[in-house]
XYZ file of N, CA, C and O in Angstrom:
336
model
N -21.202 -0.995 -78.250
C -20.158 -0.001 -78.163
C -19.393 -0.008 -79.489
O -18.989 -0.968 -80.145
N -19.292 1.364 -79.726
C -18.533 1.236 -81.249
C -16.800 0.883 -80.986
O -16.045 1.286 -80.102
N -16.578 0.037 -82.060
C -14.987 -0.233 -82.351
C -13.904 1.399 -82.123
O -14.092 2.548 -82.521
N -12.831 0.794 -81.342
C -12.437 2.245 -81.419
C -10.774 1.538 -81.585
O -10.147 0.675 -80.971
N -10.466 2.525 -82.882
C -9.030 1.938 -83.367
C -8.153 2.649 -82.796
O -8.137 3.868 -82.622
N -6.994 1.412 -82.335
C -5.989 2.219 -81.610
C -4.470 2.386 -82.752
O -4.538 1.711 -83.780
N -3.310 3.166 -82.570
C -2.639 2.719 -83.026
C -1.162 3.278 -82.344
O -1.142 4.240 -81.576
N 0.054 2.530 -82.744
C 0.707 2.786 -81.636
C 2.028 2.622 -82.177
O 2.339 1.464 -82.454
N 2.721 3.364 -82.351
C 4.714 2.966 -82.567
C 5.287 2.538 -81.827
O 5.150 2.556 -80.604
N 6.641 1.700 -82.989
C 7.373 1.153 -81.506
C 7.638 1.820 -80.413
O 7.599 1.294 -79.301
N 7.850 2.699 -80.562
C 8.192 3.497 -78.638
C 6.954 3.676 -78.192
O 6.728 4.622 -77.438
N 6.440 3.232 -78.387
C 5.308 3.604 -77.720
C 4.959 1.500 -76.567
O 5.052 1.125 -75.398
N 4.666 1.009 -77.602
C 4.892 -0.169 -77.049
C 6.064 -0.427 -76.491
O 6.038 -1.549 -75.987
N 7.177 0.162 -76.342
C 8.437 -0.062 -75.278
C 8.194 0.397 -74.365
O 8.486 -0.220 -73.340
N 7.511 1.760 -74.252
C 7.313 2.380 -73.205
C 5.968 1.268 -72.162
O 5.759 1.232 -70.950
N 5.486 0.709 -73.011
C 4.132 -0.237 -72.041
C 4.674 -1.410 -71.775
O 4.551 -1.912 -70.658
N 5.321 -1.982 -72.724
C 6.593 -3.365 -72.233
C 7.340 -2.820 -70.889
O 7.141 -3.211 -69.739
N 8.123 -1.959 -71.268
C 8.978 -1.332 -70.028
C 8.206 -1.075 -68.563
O 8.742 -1.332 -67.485
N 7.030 -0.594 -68.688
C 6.104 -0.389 -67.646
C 5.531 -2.096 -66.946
O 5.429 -2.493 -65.785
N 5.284 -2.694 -68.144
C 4.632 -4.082 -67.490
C 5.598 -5.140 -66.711
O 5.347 -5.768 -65.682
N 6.773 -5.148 -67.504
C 8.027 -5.632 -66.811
C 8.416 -5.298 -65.492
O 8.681 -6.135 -64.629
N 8.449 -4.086 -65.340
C 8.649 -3.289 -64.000
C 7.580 -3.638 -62.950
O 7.863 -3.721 -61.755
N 6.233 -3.858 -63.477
C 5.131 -3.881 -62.536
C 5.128 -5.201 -61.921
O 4.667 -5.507 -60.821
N 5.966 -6.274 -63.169
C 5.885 -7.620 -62.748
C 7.116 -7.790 -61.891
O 6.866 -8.336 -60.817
N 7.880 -7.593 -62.007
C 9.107 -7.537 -61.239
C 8.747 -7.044 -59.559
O 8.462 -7.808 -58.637
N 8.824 -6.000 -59.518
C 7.940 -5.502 -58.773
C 6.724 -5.830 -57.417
O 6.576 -5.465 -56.250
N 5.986 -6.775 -58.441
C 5.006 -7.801 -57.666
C 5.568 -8.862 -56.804
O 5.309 -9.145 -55.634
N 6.576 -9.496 -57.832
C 6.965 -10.633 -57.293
C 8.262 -10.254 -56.246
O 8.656 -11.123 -55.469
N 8.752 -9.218 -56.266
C 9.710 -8.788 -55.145
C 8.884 -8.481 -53.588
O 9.095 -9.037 -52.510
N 8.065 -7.586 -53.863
C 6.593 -7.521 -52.434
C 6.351 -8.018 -51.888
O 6.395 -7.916 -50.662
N 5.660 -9.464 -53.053
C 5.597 -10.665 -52.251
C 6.688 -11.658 -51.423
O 6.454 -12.421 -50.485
N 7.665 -11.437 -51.948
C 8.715 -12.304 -51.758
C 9.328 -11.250 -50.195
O 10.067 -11.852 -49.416
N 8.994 -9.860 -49.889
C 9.531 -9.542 -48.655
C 10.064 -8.668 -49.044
O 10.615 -8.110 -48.095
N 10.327 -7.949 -50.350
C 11.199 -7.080 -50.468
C 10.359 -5.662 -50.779
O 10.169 -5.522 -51.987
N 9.947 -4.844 -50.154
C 8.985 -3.819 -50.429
C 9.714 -2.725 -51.416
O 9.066 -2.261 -52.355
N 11.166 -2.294 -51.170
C 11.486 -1.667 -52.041
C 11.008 -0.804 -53.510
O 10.811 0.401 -53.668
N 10.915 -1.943 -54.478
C 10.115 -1.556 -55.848
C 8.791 -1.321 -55.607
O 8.013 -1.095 -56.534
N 8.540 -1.342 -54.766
C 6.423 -1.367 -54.003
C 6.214 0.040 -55.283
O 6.885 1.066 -55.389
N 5.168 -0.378 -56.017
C 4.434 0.781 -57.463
C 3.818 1.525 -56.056
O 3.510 1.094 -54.945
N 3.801 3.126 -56.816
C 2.892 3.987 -55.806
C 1.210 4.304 -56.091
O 0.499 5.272 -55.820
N 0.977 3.123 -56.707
C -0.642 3.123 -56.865
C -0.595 1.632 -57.464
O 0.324 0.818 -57.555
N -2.422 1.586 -57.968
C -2.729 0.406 -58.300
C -3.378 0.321 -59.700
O -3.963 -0.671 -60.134
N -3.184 1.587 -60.402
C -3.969 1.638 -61.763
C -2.585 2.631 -62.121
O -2.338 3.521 -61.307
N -1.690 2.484 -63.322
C -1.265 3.676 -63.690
C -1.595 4.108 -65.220
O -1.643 3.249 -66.101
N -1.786 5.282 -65.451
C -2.186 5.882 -66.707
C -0.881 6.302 -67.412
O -0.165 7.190 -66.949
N -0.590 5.623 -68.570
C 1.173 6.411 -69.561
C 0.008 7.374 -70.445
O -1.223 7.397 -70.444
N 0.844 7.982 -71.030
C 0.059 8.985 -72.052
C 1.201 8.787 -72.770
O 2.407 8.888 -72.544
N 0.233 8.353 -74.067
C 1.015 8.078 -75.277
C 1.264 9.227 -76.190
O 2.267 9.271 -76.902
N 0.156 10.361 -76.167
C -0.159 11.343 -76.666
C -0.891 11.962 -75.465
O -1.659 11.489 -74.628
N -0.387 13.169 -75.675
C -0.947 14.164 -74.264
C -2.161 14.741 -74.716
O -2.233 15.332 -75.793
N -3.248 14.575 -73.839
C -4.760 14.842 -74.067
C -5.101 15.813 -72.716
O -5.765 15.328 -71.800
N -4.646 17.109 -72.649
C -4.794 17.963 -71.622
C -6.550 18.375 -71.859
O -7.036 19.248 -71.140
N -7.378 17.697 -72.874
C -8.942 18.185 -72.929
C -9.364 17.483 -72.182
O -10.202 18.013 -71.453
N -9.157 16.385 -71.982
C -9.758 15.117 -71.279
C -10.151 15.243 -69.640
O -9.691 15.956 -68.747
N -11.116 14.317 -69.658
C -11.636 14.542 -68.037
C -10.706 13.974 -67.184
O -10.299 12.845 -67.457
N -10.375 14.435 -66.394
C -9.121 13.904 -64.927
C -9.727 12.478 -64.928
O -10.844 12.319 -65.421
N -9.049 11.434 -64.400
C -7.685 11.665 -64.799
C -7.267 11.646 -66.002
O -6.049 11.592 -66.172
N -7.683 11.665 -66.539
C -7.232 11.519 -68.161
C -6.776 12.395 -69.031
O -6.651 12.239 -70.246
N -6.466 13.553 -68.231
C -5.920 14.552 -69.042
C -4.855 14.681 -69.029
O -4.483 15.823 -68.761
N -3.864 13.719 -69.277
C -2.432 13.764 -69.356
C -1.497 14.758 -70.144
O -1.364 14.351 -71.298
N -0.979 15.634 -69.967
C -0.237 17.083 -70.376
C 0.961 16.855 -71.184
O 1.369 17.659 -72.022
N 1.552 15.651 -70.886
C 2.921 15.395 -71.235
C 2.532 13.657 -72.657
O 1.534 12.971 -72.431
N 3.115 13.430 -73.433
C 3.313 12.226 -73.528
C 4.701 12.166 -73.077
O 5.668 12.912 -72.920
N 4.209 10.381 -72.878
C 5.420 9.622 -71.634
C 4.874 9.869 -70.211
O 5.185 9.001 -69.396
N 4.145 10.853 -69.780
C 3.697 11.588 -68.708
C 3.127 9.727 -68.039
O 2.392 8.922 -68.612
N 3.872 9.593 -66.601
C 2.765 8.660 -66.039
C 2.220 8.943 -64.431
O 2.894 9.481 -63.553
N 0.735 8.405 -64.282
C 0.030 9.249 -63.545
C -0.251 7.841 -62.822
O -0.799 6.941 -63.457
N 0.193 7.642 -61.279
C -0.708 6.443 -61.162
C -1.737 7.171 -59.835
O -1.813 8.259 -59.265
N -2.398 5.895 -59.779
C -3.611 6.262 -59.523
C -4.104 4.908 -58.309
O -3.810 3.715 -58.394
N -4.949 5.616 -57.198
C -5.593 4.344 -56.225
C -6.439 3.346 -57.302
O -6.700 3.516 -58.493
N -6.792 2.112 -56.279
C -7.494 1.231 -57.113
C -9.325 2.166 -56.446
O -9.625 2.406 -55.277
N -9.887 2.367 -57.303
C -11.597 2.845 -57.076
C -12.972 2.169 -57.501
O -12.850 1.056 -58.013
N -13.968 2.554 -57.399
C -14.828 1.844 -58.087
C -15.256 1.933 -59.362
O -15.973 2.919 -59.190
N -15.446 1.553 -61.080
C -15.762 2.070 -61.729
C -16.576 3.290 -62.011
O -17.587 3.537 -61.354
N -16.119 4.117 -63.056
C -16.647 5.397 -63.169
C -17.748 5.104 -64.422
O -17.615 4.410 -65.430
N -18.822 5.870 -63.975
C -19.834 5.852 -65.039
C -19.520 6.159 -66.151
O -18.841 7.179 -66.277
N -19.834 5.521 -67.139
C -19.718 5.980 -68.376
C -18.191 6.150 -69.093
O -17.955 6.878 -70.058
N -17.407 5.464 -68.521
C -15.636 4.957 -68.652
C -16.224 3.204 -69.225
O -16.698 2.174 -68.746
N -15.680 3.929 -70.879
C -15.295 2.492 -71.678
C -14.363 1.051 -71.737
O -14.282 0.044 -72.439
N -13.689 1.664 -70.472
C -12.652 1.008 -69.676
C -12.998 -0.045 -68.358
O -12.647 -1.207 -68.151
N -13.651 0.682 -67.750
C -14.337 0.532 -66.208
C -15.376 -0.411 -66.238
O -15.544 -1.375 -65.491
N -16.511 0.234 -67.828
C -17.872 -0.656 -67.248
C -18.019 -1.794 -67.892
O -17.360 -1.839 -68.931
N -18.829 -3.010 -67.582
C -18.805 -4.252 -68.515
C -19.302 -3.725 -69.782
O -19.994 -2.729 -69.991
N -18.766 -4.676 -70.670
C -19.698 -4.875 -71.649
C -21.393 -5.500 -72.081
O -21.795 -5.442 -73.243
């Protein structure tokens, strides 16, 4: 699989800090009895840059836009999904 370079500004990494914090927080409240913060899926997609060409879900319209999503089985041919 070819190298694929990412690159990213600080707001951009605040915005995925801010998201991971929340998710962890979050977790450990659930478990602990408190359903409240319960995330409304199990995969969520931020769009850093809005890619409305892209195949669903991945065609995020907005950046900042976040899309979450059930947990599924890998999708064919998702550089994400399949092993290496």
């Amino acid at each position: 699989m070819p190298h694929r370079p990412m690159t990213a500004v600080g707001s951009d990494l605040h915005l995925v800090a801010q998201l991971a914090a929340k998710t962890a927080v979050a977790t450990v409240l659930e478990r602990a009895g408190h359903p409240d913060p319960r995330l409304p899926g199990e995969h969520a997609l931020l769009g850093l840059r809005r890619q409305p060409d892209w195949a669903p879900p991945f065609d995020l319209g907005h950046s900042a836009e976040l899309r979450w999503l059930p947990a599924t089985p890998p999708r064919s041919g998702c550089p994400t999904c399949e092993a290496p």
